[in-house]
Amino acid sequence: MSSATTKTNYPALYTLITVFFFWGFIAAGNSIFIPFCKSYFSLDQFQSQLVDFAFYTAYYVGALLLFALGDMSGKDIVGKWGYKKSIVYGLLFSALGAGAMIIAVEASVYAGMLVGLFIVALGFSLQQTAANPFAILLGDPKTGASRVNLGGGINSFGTTIGPIVVALALFGTAKSISDEQIKALELSKVVILYIGVGLLFIAAAALFYFSKKVPSGIANETMEKANKALRTLVVMTILLAVMFTPIFQSYKSEAALKIEKLESEIVQLKKTNELIENPLVDFDKAIEHKQNEVKTLKEPLENERMLWLSGALLVVLGGILFSYTSAKKHSEGWGAMQYPQLVLGMLAIFTYVGVEVAIGSNLGELLKLKEFGSLQSSEIAPYISMYWGSLMIGRWAGAISVFNLQGSKKTIALIIVPLVAFGIILGVNILSGKDMKPLYYYVVCVLVQIGAFFLSKDKPARTLLIFGSFGIMAMLIGLFTTGGIAIYAFLAGGLACSIMWPSIFSLSIIGLGKYTSQGSAFLIMMILGGGIIPPIQGKLSDIIGIHQSYSIAVVCFGYLTLFAILVKGILKKQGINVDEIEAEASH
């Protein structure tokens, strides 16, 4: 690899951070897409969460394929291609996914849309594997974290405006559209949106490819062998396919088709009851009878689906636990997995991405409840934008440390920057015609987060402990209250998640030495959590209700808090003082 110059290559850096924007824009836009698809295609909550399953599973599959190719060739594939070419390939692959989305939307095929999203995210997986080390390469390695944090800030801006743009594409400028009206909507605007997105991917690829300012970024580094780790990951992937296949098949079972028929008859009876008054026909009794029939059929079917989903979760937990115990006994062939901080960190990234995505993706369904405002899918964009914007608030505050501000300057910045970010989220939504008055008092939650930053003192283990505890408290308040307080509490989950990625990442890869790059690849694979945990919450919602399903978020934040405690002890045994580690990287 050509040695990095101390002078930052700004033209190349500004070109690079455009891809960070795409990741955030599409990922957060999915939170609007999910409730829309649920109404448009008449899906249950689990089926609607397959948007996340397709999107985040692609990250795992992509990272696993790159790791497998690298393990077989003994070379880092992305480094061999060069970071520049890898990003170009990734962008073109995402453009192909946008094309698949357009075809599927035109045909109104939900499964095809999931395939399109999977291909888009597969491209993102390649881009993300190349973009973080590329940002570090574009200048002095000592200031590499600041360049990655800049990318993270742009990524978060994408997550803030993504829901607004997607909502405009789906619902236009209408203030409110009922879920019944959604079924009659034309999807031409979604086609236009993805034509635009696809063209932007191609334009960004061309910008990279033809720019003489962007270096090739070739890194011919030898990849450390980890055949046992690869074998375990492949077995995990096969077992995950085994667990999800019966769930998908169950939607075409005799019981499922009968439920679908009965639910259609119930809708028809309700409509007839509103139009015709016939004293000879007891519509209410007929409806109740069919509803009881649905309940009888649904209960065993939902429990069976939940069992298979729990099995999928156990496959991931079991695979990670097996790797942890096996590598402890005999480290040869396990590569980076011989380090307990990495294995527990893999589970932490899985949990973190899972809870971050699940809170946002299930929010639309929660806001439909009477006690949460009875909002239509077309009215939720400001809340989704504020949730993902909460991650921007935290990441902007987290990036302050890279500017080496001292004393009162740093104190003022830590107070002003989150409040400015909050103001930008409000401003962007107000400009798009959204009523943000219900979210003005959310500034109280932002002030609590500012207090948490002062307590954290830029120490990753302490930061994770404080923000994990903040997440637990927010979710418990949300579970045991309703209305505005509960909405604020669930939105505050975004504030809790905002600063976790860099803390988990730096704690997981510290002390890995020659296995650092491989360890980073394993952590990227665990973005898989965004594909497993939201569907589990979706299915739990189908069984116990959407509000109660947020108990899953409490468990997730519980593990993240536990990881902060465990990793401190593990690193101490290795002679590493965690208080001296500075949080690095952002996604």
Coordinates of C-alpha atoms in Angstrom, one line a residue:
M1 CA 0.0 0.0 0.0
S2 CA 1.3 3.5 -0.7
S3 CA 2.2 5.3 2.5
A4 CA -0.5 7.7 3.5
T5 CA 0.5 11.3 3.3
T6 CA 0.0 13.5 6.4
K7 CA -2.0 16.0 4.3
T8 CA -5.6 15.0 4.0
N9 CA -6.9 14.4 0.5
Y10 CA -10.1 16.5 0.8
P11 CA -11.5 16.1 -2.7
A12 CA -11.3 12.3 -2.4
L13 CA -12.8 12.5 1.2
Y14 CA -15.7 14.6 0.1
T15 CA -16.4 12.1 -2.8
L16 CA -16.1 9.2 -0.3
I17 CA -18.6 10.5 2.2
T18 CA -21.4 10.6 -0.4
V19 CA -21.7 6.8 0.1
F20 CA -22.1 7.3 3.9
F21 CA -25.2 9.4 3.0
F22 CA -26.7 6.6 0.9
W23 CA -26.5 4.0 3.7
G24 CA -28.4 6.2 6.1
F25 CA -30.9 7.5 3.6
I26 CA -32.1 4.0 2.5
A27 CA -31.9 2.3 6.0
A28 CA -34.0 5.0 7.7
G29 CA -36.4 5.2 4.7
N30 CA -37.2 1.6 5.3
S31 CA -39.0 2.6 8.6
I32 CA -41.6 4.4 6.5
F33 CA -41.7 1.7 3.8
I34 CA -42.5 -1.0 6.4
P35 CA -45.9 0.3 7.6
F36 CA -46.7 1.3 4.0
C37 CA -46.1 -2.3 2.8
K38 CA -48.1 -3.7 5.7
S39 CA -51.2 -1.7 4.6
Y40 CA -50.6 -1.9 0.9
F41 CA -50.0 -5.7 0.7
S42 CA -52.2 -6.6 3.8
L43 CA -49.3 -8.1 5.8
D44 CA -48.9 -9.0 9.4
Q45 CA -46.2 -7.3 11.5
F46 CA -43.7 -10.1 11.0
Q47 CA -44.1 -10.0 7.2
S48 CA -43.7 -6.2 7.1
Q49 CA -40.4 -6.6 9.1
L50 CA -39.0 -8.8 6.3
V51 CA -38.0 -5.4 4.7
D52 CA -35.3 -5.3 7.5
F53 CA -34.6 -9.0 7.2
A54 CA -33.8 -8.6 3.5
F55 CA -31.8 -5.4 4.0
Y56 CA -29.6 -6.4 7.0
T57 CA -29.1 -10.1 6.1
A58 CA -27.5 -8.8 2.9
Y59 CA -24.8 -7.1 5.0
Y60 CA -24.0 -10.4 6.7
V61 CA -24.1 -12.4 3.4
G62 CA -21.8 -9.9 1.7
A63 CA -19.3 -9.7 4.5
L64 CA -19.2 -13.5 4.8
L65 CA -18.6 -14.0 1.0
L66 CA -15.7 -11.5 1.1
F67 CA -14.3 -13.2 4.2
A68 CA -14.6 -16.7 2.6
L69 CA -12.9 -15.5 -0.7
G70 CA -10.2 -13.9 1.3
D71 CA -9.6 -16.9 3.5
M72 CA -9.4 -19.2 0.5
S73 CA -7.0 -16.9 -1.5
G74 CA -5.0 -15.8 1.6
K75 CA -5.5 -12.1 0.5
D76 CA -7.9 -9.4 1.6
I77 CA -10.2 -9.2 -1.5
V78 CA -11.2 -5.6 -1.0
G79 CA -7.6 -4.5 -0.5
K80 CA -6.6 -6.5 -3.6
W81 CA -9.2 -4.9 -5.8
G82 CA -8.4 -1.5 -4.2
Y83 CA -10.8 0.5 -2.0
K84 CA -11.7 2.8 -5.0
K85 CA -12.7 -0.1 -7.3
S86 CA -14.5 -1.9 -4.5
I87 CA -16.7 1.2 -3.8
V88 CA -17.4 1.5 -7.6
Y89 CA -18.4 -2.2 -7.7
G90 CA -20.6 -1.8 -4.6
L91 CA -22.4 1.3 -6.0
L92 CA -23.1 -0.5 -9.3
F93 CA -24.4 -3.5 -7.5
S94 CA -26.7 -1.2 -5.5
A95 CA -27.8 0.4 -8.7
L96 CA -28.7 -3.1 -10.0
G97 CA -30.8 -3.5 -6.8
A98 CA -32.6 -0.2 -7.5
G99 CA -33.4 -1.6 -10.9
A100 CA -34.8 -4.8 -9.4
M101 CA -36.9 -2.7 -7.0
I102 CA -38.4 -0.7 -9.9
I103 CA -39.4 -3.9 -11.7
A104 CA -41.0 -5.4 -8.5
V105 CA -42.8 -2.1 -7.7
E106 CA -44.2 -2.0 -11.3
A107 CA -45.5 -5.6 -10.9
S108 CA -46.7 -4.9 -7.2
V109 CA -44.7 -8.0 -6.0
Y110 CA -43.7 -7.7 -2.4
A111 CA -41.2 -10.6 -2.6
G112 CA -39.5 -8.9 -5.6
M113 CA -39.2 -5.7 -3.6
L114 CA -37.4 -7.6 -0.8
V115 CA -35.0 -9.1 -3.4
G116 CA -34.3 -5.6 -4.7
L117 CA -33.6 -4.3 -1.2
F118 CA -31.3 -7.3 -0.6
I119 CA -29.3 -6.5 -3.7
V120 CA -29.0 -2.8 -2.8
A121 CA -27.7 -3.7 0.7
L122 CA -25.3 -6.3 -0.8
G123 CA -23.7 -3.4 -2.6
F124 CA -23.7 -1.4 0.7
S125 CA -21.9 -4.3 2.4
L126 CA -19.0 -4.0 -0.1
Q127 CA -19.0 -0.2 0.1
Q128 CA -18.9 -0.3 3.9
T129 CA -16.1 -2.8 4.0
A130 CA -14.0 -0.5 1.8
A131 CA -15.1 3.0 3.0
N132 CA -14.0 2.9 6.7
P133 CA -10.3 1.9 6.0
F134 CA -10.3 4.1 2.9
A135 CA -11.2 7.2 5.0
I136 CA -8.3 6.4 7.3
L137 CA -6.0 6.0 4.2
L138 CA -6.9 9.5 2.9
G139 CA -4.6 11.4 5.3
D140 CA -2.6 11.2 8.6
P141 CA -3.6 7.9 10.3
K142 CA -3.7 9.7 13.6
T143 CA -6.6 11.8 12.4
G144 CA -8.3 8.8 10.7
A145 CA -11.1 8.6 13.3
S146 CA -12.1 12.2 12.6
R147 CA -12.6 11.4 8.9
V148 CA -14.7 8.3 9.7
N149 CA -16.7 10.4 12.2
L150 CA -17.3 13.0 9.5
G151 CA -18.7 10.1 7.3
G152 CA -20.8 9.1 10.3
G153 CA -22.3 12.6 10.6
I154 CA -23.2 12.6 6.9
N155 CA -24.7 9.1 7.3
S156 CA -26.9 10.4 10.2
F157 CA -28.0 13.4 8.0
G158 CA -29.1 10.7 5.5
T159 CA -31.1 8.9 8.2
T160 CA -32.9 12.2 9.1
I161 CA -34.1 13.2 5.6
G162 CA -34.6 9.6 4.3
P163 CA -38.0 9.1 6.1
I164 CA -39.2 12.6 4.9
V165 CA -38.3 11.9 1.2
V166 CA -39.7 8.4 1.2
A167 CA -42.9 9.6 2.9
L168 CA -43.3 12.3 0.2
A169 CA -42.7 9.6 -2.5
L170 CA -45.3 7.3 -1.0
F171 CA -48.0 9.7 0.2
G172 CA -47.3 13.0 -1.6
T173 CA -48.0 16.2 0.3
A174 CA -51.3 14.9 1.8
K175 CA -51.5 15.5 5.5
S176 CA -53.2 12.2 6.2
I177 CA -54.1 9.1 4.2
S178 CA -56.0 6.2 5.8
D179 CA -54.6 2.7 5.6
E180 CA -57.6 1.8 3.4
Q181 CA -56.7 4.6 1.0
I182 CA -53.1 3.3 0.9
K183 CA -54.3 0.1 -0.8
A184 CA -55.6 2.2 -3.7
L185 CA -52.4 4.3 -4.1
E186 CA -50.5 4.4 -7.4
L187 CA -46.9 3.3 -6.9
S188 CA -45.5 5.5 -9.7
K189 CA -43.8 7.8 -7.2
V190 CA -41.9 4.9 -5.7
V191 CA -40.7 4.0 -9.2
I192 CA -39.5 7.6 -9.7
L193 CA -37.8 7.5 -6.2
Y194 CA -35.9 4.4 -7.1
I195 CA -35.0 5.6 -10.6
G196 CA -33.6 8.7 -8.8
V197 CA -31.7 6.5 -6.3
G198 CA -30.4 4.2 -9.0
L199 CA -29.1 7.1 -11.1
L200 CA -27.4 8.6 -8.0
F201 CA -25.7 5.3 -7.4
I202 CA -24.4 5.3 -11.0
A203 CA -23.4 9.0 -10.8
A204 CA -21.5 8.3 -7.6
A205 CA -19.8 5.3 -9.2
A206 CA -18.8 7.4 -12.2
L207 CA -17.5 10.2 -9.9
F208 CA -15.3 7.7 -8.1
Y209 CA -14.1 5.9 -11.2
F210 CA -13.2 9.0 -13.3
S211 CA -11.8 11.1 -10.4
K212 CA -8.1 11.5 -10.6
K213 CA -8.1 12.9 -7.1
V214 CA -9.3 9.6 -5.6
P215 CA -6.4 7.1 -5.1
S216 CA -6.8 3.4 -6.0
G217 CA -6.2 2.4 -2.3
I218 CA -4.7 -1.0 -3.2
A219 CA -3.6 -2.9 0.0
N220 CA -1.9 -6.3 -0.7
E221 CA -2.0 -7.5 2.8
T222 CA -1.9 -11.2 3.7
M223 CA -5.1 -12.4 5.3
E224 CA -4.7 -14.4 8.5
K225 CA -6.3 -17.9 8.2
A226 CA -9.3 -18.7 10.2
N227 CA -10.8 -21.9 8.7
K228 CA -12.6 -23.0 11.9
A229 CA -14.3 -19.5 12.2
L230 CA -15.3 -19.7 8.5
R231 CA -16.7 -23.2 9.0
T232 CA -18.7 -22.1 12.0
L233 CA -20.1 -19.1 10.1
V234 CA -21.1 -21.2 7.1
V235 CA -22.9 -23.8 9.4
M236 CA -24.7 -20.9 11.2
T237 CA -25.9 -19.5 7.8
I238 CA -27.2 -22.9 6.7
L239 CA -29.0 -23.4 10.1
L240 CA -30.5 -19.9 9.8
A241 CA -31.9 -20.8 6.3
V242 CA -33.4 -24.0 7.9
M243 CA -35.1 -22.0 10.7
F244 CA -36.6 -19.3 8.4
T245 CA -37.8 -21.7 5.6
P246 CA -40.7 -23.2 7.6
I247 CA -41.9 -19.7 8.7
F248 CA -42.1 -18.5 5.1
Q249 CA -43.8 -21.8 4.1
S250 CA -46.4 -21.5 6.9
Y251 CA -47.9 -18.4 5.1
K252 CA -49.0 -20.7 2.3
S253 CA -50.3 -23.5 4.6
E254 CA -53.9 -24.6 4.7
A255 CA -54.5 -22.8 8.1
A256 CA -53.0 -19.6 6.8
L257 CA -55.1 -19.5 3.7
K258 CA -58.2 -20.2 5.7
I259 CA -57.3 -17.3 8.1
E260 CA -56.9 -15.1 5.1
K261 CA -60.3 -16.1 3.7
L262 CA -62.0 -15.6 7.1
E263 CA -60.4 -12.1 7.6
S264 CA -61.6 -11.1 4.1
E265 CA -65.1 -12.3 5.0
I266 CA -65.0 -10.3 8.3
V267 CA -64.0 -7.1 6.4
Q268 CA -66.9 -7.7 3.9
L269 CA -69.4 -8.3 6.8
K270 CA -68.3 -5.0 8.5
K271 CA -68.8 -3.1 5.2
T272 CA -72.2 -4.7 4.6
N273 CA -73.3 -3.9 8.2
E274 CA -72.5 -0.2 7.7
L275 CA -74.4 -0.1 4.4
I276 CA -77.5 -2.3 5.2
E277 CA -79.7 -2.4 8.3
N278 CA -81.2 -5.9 8.3
P279 CA -82.9 -6.8 11.6
L280 CA -83.1 -10.5 10.5
V281 CA -79.3 -10.7 10.2
D282 CA -77.1 -10.4 13.4
F283 CA -74.0 -9.1 11.7
D284 CA -72.2 -8.6 15.1
K285 CA -72.7 -12.2 16.0
A286 CA -71.5 -13.4 12.6
I287 CA -68.4 -11.2 12.8
E288 CA -67.7 -12.4 16.4
H289 CA -68.1 -16.1 15.3
K290 CA -65.6 -15.6 12.4
Q291 CA -63.2 -13.7 14.7
N292 CA -63.2 -16.6 17.2
E293 CA -62.5 -19.0 14.4
V294 CA -59.5 -16.9 13.2
K295 CA -58.2 -16.8 16.8
T296 CA -58.5 -20.6 17.1
L297 CA -56.5 -21.1 13.9
K298 CA -54.0 -18.4 14.5
E299 CA -52.8 -19.2 18.0
P300 CA -51.0 -22.5 17.3
L301 CA -49.7 -21.1 13.9
E302 CA -48.2 -18.0 15.5
N303 CA -46.7 -20.0 18.4
E304 CA -45.0 -22.4 15.8
R305 CA -43.6 -19.4 13.9
M306 CA -42.3 -17.8 17.1
L307 CA -40.6 -21.2 17.9
W308 CA -38.7 -21.2 14.6
L309 CA -37.7 -17.5 15.1
S310 CA -36.4 -18.3 18.5
G311 CA -34.5 -21.1 16.9
A312 CA -32.9 -18.6 14.5
L313 CA -31.8 -16.4 17.5
L314 CA -30.4 -19.5 19.3
V315 CA -28.4 -20.4 16.1
V316 CA -26.6 -17.0 16.3
L317 CA -26.2 -17.1 20.1
G318 CA -25.1 -20.7 20.0
G319 CA -22.7 -20.2 17.1
I320 CA -21.0 -17.2 19.0
L321 CA -20.9 -19.1 22.3
F322 CA -19.5 -22.2 20.6
S323 CA -16.8 -20.1 18.9
Y324 CA -16.0 -18.4 22.3
T325 CA -15.6 -21.7 24.2
S326 CA -13.8 -23.6 21.4
A327 CA -11.3 -20.8 20.7
K328 CA -10.6 -20.6 24.5
K329 CA -9.6 -24.3 24.6
H330 CA -7.6 -24.3 21.3
S331 CA -7.0 -21.0 19.5
E332 CA -5.5 -22.4 16.2
G333 CA -7.8 -21.9 13.2
W334 CA -10.1 -19.4 15.0
G335 CA -8.2 -16.3 13.9
A336 CA -9.6 -13.2 15.5
M337 CA -12.3 -15.3 17.3
Q338 CA -9.6 -16.5 19.8
Y339 CA -10.1 -13.1 21.5
P340 CA -13.0 -13.1 23.9
Q341 CA -13.5 -9.3 23.6
L342 CA -14.1 -9.7 19.9
V343 CA -16.6 -12.7 20.2
L344 CA -18.6 -10.8 22.9
G345 CA -18.3 -7.7 20.8
M346 CA -19.8 -9.6 17.8
L347 CA -22.8 -10.4 19.9
A348 CA -22.9 -6.7 21.1
I349 CA -22.9 -5.4 17.5
F350 CA -25.6 -8.0 16.6
T351 CA -27.7 -6.8 19.6
Y352 CA -27.0 -3.1 19.0
V353 CA -27.9 -3.0 15.3
G354 CA -30.9 -5.2 16.1
V355 CA -32.4 -2.9 18.8
E356 CA -31.6 0.3 16.8
V357 CA -33.5 -1.0 13.8
A358 CA -36.3 -2.8 15.7
I359 CA -37.3 0.4 17.7
G360 CA -37.6 2.5 14.5
S361 CA -39.1 -0.2 12.3
N362 CA -41.9 -1.1 14.7
L363 CA -42.6 2.5 15.7
G364 CA -45.1 3.1 12.8
E365 CA -47.3 0.2 14.0
L366 CA -47.1 1.5 17.7
L367 CA -48.3 5.0 16.7
K368 CA -51.4 3.5 15.1
L369 CA -52.7 2.5 18.6
K370 CA -55.4 4.7 20.1
E371 CA -53.3 5.4 23.3
F372 CA -50.4 6.5 21.0
G373 CA -52.4 9.0 18.9
S374 CA -54.1 6.7 16.3
L375 CA -51.8 7.9 13.6
Q376 CA -52.1 6.8 10.0
S377 CA -49.0 5.5 8.1
S378 CA -48.8 8.8 6.2
E379 CA -48.6 10.8 9.5
I380 CA -45.6 9.0 11.1
A381 CA -42.7 10.6 9.1
P382 CA -41.9 13.3 11.7
Y383 CA -41.6 10.7 14.4
I384 CA -39.5 8.3 12.3
S385 CA -37.3 11.3 11.2
M386 CA -36.9 12.3 14.9
Y387 CA -35.9 8.8 15.9
W388 CA -33.2 8.4 13.3
G389 CA -32.3 12.1 13.8
S390 CA -31.7 11.2 17.5
L391 CA -28.8 9.1 16.2
M392 CA -27.5 12.2 14.4
I393 CA -27.7 14.3 17.5
G394 CA -25.5 11.7 19.5
R395 CA -23.0 11.2 16.7
W396 CA -22.5 14.9 16.1
A397 CA -21.9 15.3 19.9
G398 CA -19.6 12.2 19.8
A399 CA -17.5 13.8 17.0
I400 CA -16.6 16.8 19.1
S401 CA -13.7 15.0 20.8
V402 CA -11.8 14.7 17.5
F403 CA -11.4 18.5 17.3
N404 CA -9.2 18.5 20.4
L405 CA -11.3 21.3 22.1
Q406 CA -10.3 21.9 25.8
G407 CA -12.0 23.2 28.9
S408 CA -14.9 25.6 28.5
K409 CA -14.8 25.4 24.6
K410 CA -15.5 21.6 24.8
T411 CA -18.2 22.1 27.4
I412 CA -20.0 24.7 25.3
A413 CA -19.7 22.6 22.2
L414 CA -21.1 19.5 24.0
I415 CA -24.2 21.6 24.9
I416 CA -24.6 23.6 21.7
V417 CA -23.9 20.9 19.0
P418 CA -26.7 18.4 20.1
L419 CA -29.2 21.4 20.4
V420 CA -28.2 22.6 16.9
A421 CA -28.7 19.0 15.5
F422 CA -32.1 18.9 17.2
G423 CA -33.0 22.3 15.6
I424 CA -31.9 21.0 12.1
I425 CA -34.2 17.9 12.5
L426 CA -37.2 20.2 13.4
G427 CA -36.3 22.6 10.6
V428 CA -36.0 20.0 7.8
N429 CA -39.4 18.5 8.8
I430 CA -41.1 21.9 9.1
L431 CA -39.8 22.9 5.7
S432 CA -41.3 19.7 4.3
G433 CA -44.7 20.8 5.7
K434 CA -44.8 18.6 8.8
D435 CA -46.3 19.6 12.1
M436 CA -43.5 19.3 14.6
K437 CA -45.3 20.9 17.7
P438 CA -45.8 17.5 19.4
L439 CA -42.0 17.0 19.4
Y440 CA -40.8 20.4 20.7
Y441 CA -40.6 19.1 24.3
Y442 CA -38.4 16.2 23.1
V443 CA -35.6 18.7 23.8
V444 CA -35.8 17.5 27.5
C445 CA -34.6 14.0 26.3
V446 CA -31.7 15.7 24.4
L447 CA -30.7 17.5 27.5
V448 CA -30.6 14.2 29.4
Q449 CA -28.4 12.8 26.7
I450 CA -26.0 15.9 27.0
G451 CA -25.8 15.1 30.7
A452 CA -24.9 11.4 29.8
F453 CA -22.1 12.7 27.6
F454 CA -20.6 14.7 30.4
L455 CA -20.7 11.6 32.7
S456 CA -19.1 9.4 29.9
K457 CA -15.9 11.4 29.7
D458 CA -15.0 10.0 26.2
K459 CA -14.2 6.6 27.7
P460 CA -15.8 3.8 25.6
A461 CA -16.6 1.2 28.4
R462 CA -18.0 4.0 30.6
T463 CA -20.0 5.5 27.6
L464 CA -21.5 2.1 26.8
L465 CA -22.4 1.5 30.4
I466 CA -24.1 4.9 30.8
F467 CA -25.9 4.8 27.4
G468 CA -26.9 1.2 27.9
S469 CA -28.5 2.1 31.2
F470 CA -30.1 5.1 29.6
G471 CA -31.6 2.8 27.0
I472 CA -33.0 0.4 29.6
M473 CA -34.6 3.2 31.5
A474 CA -36.1 4.8 28.4
M475 CA -37.6 1.4 27.2
L476 CA -39.1 0.7 30.7
I477 CA -40.7 4.1 30.8
G478 CA -42.1 3.5 27.3
L479 CA -43.5 0.1 28.3
F480 CA -45.2 1.3 31.5
T481 CA -46.7 4.5 30.1
T482 CA -48.7 5.6 27.1
G483 CA -49.2 8.7 25.0
G484 CA -46.6 11.5 24.7
I485 CA -44.3 10.3 27.5
A486 CA -44.1 6.8 26.1
I487 CA -43.5 8.1 22.5
Y488 CA -40.6 10.3 23.8
A489 CA -39.2 7.4 25.8
F490 CA -39.1 5.1 22.7
L491 CA -37.7 7.9 20.5
A492 CA -35.0 8.3 23.2
G493 CA -33.9 4.8 22.2
G494 CA -32.2 6.6 19.3
L495 CA -30.3 8.9 21.6
A496 CA -29.1 5.8 23.6
C497 CA -28.0 4.0 20.5
S498 CA -26.3 7.0 18.8
I499 CA -22.9 6.6 20.3
M500 CA -22.7 2.9 20.9
W501 CA -21.2 1.7 17.6
P502 CA -17.8 3.4 18.1
S503 CA -17.6 2.3 21.7
I504 CA -18.4 -1.4 20.9
F505 CA -16.1 -1.4 17.9
S506 CA -13.1 0.0 19.7
L507 CA -13.5 -2.2 22.8
S508 CA -13.9 -5.3 20.5
I509 CA -10.8 -4.9 18.3
I510 CA -8.4 -3.5 20.9
G511 CA -5.4 -5.9 21.4
L512 CA -6.1 -8.0 18.3
G513 CA -2.8 -7.1 16.6
K514 CA -2.5 -8.7 13.2
Y515 CA -6.1 -10.0 13.5
T516 CA -7.5 -6.4 13.7
S517 CA -8.7 -6.3 10.0
Q518 CA -10.3 -9.7 10.3
G519 CA -12.0 -8.8 13.6
S520 CA -13.5 -5.7 11.9
A521 CA -14.9 -8.0 9.1
F522 CA -16.5 -10.3 11.7
L523 CA -18.1 -7.2 13.4
I524 CA -19.5 -6.0 10.1
M525 CA -21.1 -9.4 9.6
M526 CA -23.0 -9.0 12.8
I527 CA -25.0 -6.2 11.3
L528 CA -27.1 -9.3 10.7
G529 CA -28.8 -8.4 14.0
G530 CA -30.9 -5.8 12.0
G531 CA -32.3 -8.7 10.0
I532 CA -33.1 -11.1 12.9
I533 CA -34.3 -9.0 15.9
P534 CA -36.9 -6.7 14.2
P535 CA -38.8 -9.8 12.7
I536 CA -38.7 -11.4 16.1
Q537 CA -40.3 -8.3 17.6
G538 CA -42.7 -8.2 14.7
K539 CA -43.9 -11.8 15.4
L540 CA -44.0 -11.1 19.2
S541 CA -46.2 -8.1 18.3
D542 CA -48.6 -10.4 16.4
I543 CA -48.9 -12.6 19.5
I544 CA -48.8 -10.1 22.5
G545 CA -49.3 -6.7 20.9
I546 CA -47.0 -4.1 19.5
H547 CA -46.6 -2.1 22.8
Q548 CA -45.6 -5.1 24.9
S549 CA -43.2 -6.3 22.1
Y550 CA -40.8 -3.5 23.1
S551 CA -39.8 -5.7 26.0
I552 CA -37.3 -7.1 23.5
A553 CA -35.5 -3.7 23.5
V554 CA -35.0 -3.9 27.3
V555 CA -33.3 -7.3 26.9
C556 CA -31.0 -5.9 24.1
F557 CA -30.0 -2.8 26.1
G558 CA -29.5 -5.1 29.1
Y559 CA -26.9 -7.2 27.2
L560 CA -25.1 -4.0 25.9
T561 CA -24.8 -2.8 29.5
L562 CA -23.5 -6.2 30.6
F563 CA -20.9 -6.2 27.7
A564 CA -19.5 -2.9 29.0
I565 CA -18.9 -4.5 32.4
L566 CA -17.6 -7.9 31.0
V567 CA -15.2 -6.4 28.4
K568 CA -13.6 -4.2 31.0
G569 CA -12.6 -7.3 33.1
I570 CA -11.5 -9.2 30.0
L571 CA -9.2 -6.4 28.8
K572 CA -7.8 -5.8 32.3
K573 CA -6.7 -9.5 32.4
Q574 CA -4.9 -8.9 29.1
G575 CA -3.1 -5.9 30.7
I576 CA -5.1 -3.3 28.7
N577 CA -6.5 -0.3 30.6
V578 CA -9.8 0.5 29.0
D579 CA -9.8 4.1 30.4
E580 CA -6.9 4.8 28.0
I581 CA -8.8 3.7 24.9
E582 CA -10.4 6.4 22.8
A583 CA -13.6 5.5 21.0
E584 CA -13.0 5.2 17.3
A585 CA -14.9 4.5 14.1
S586 CA -18.6 5.3 13.4
H587 CA -21.1 3.8 11.0

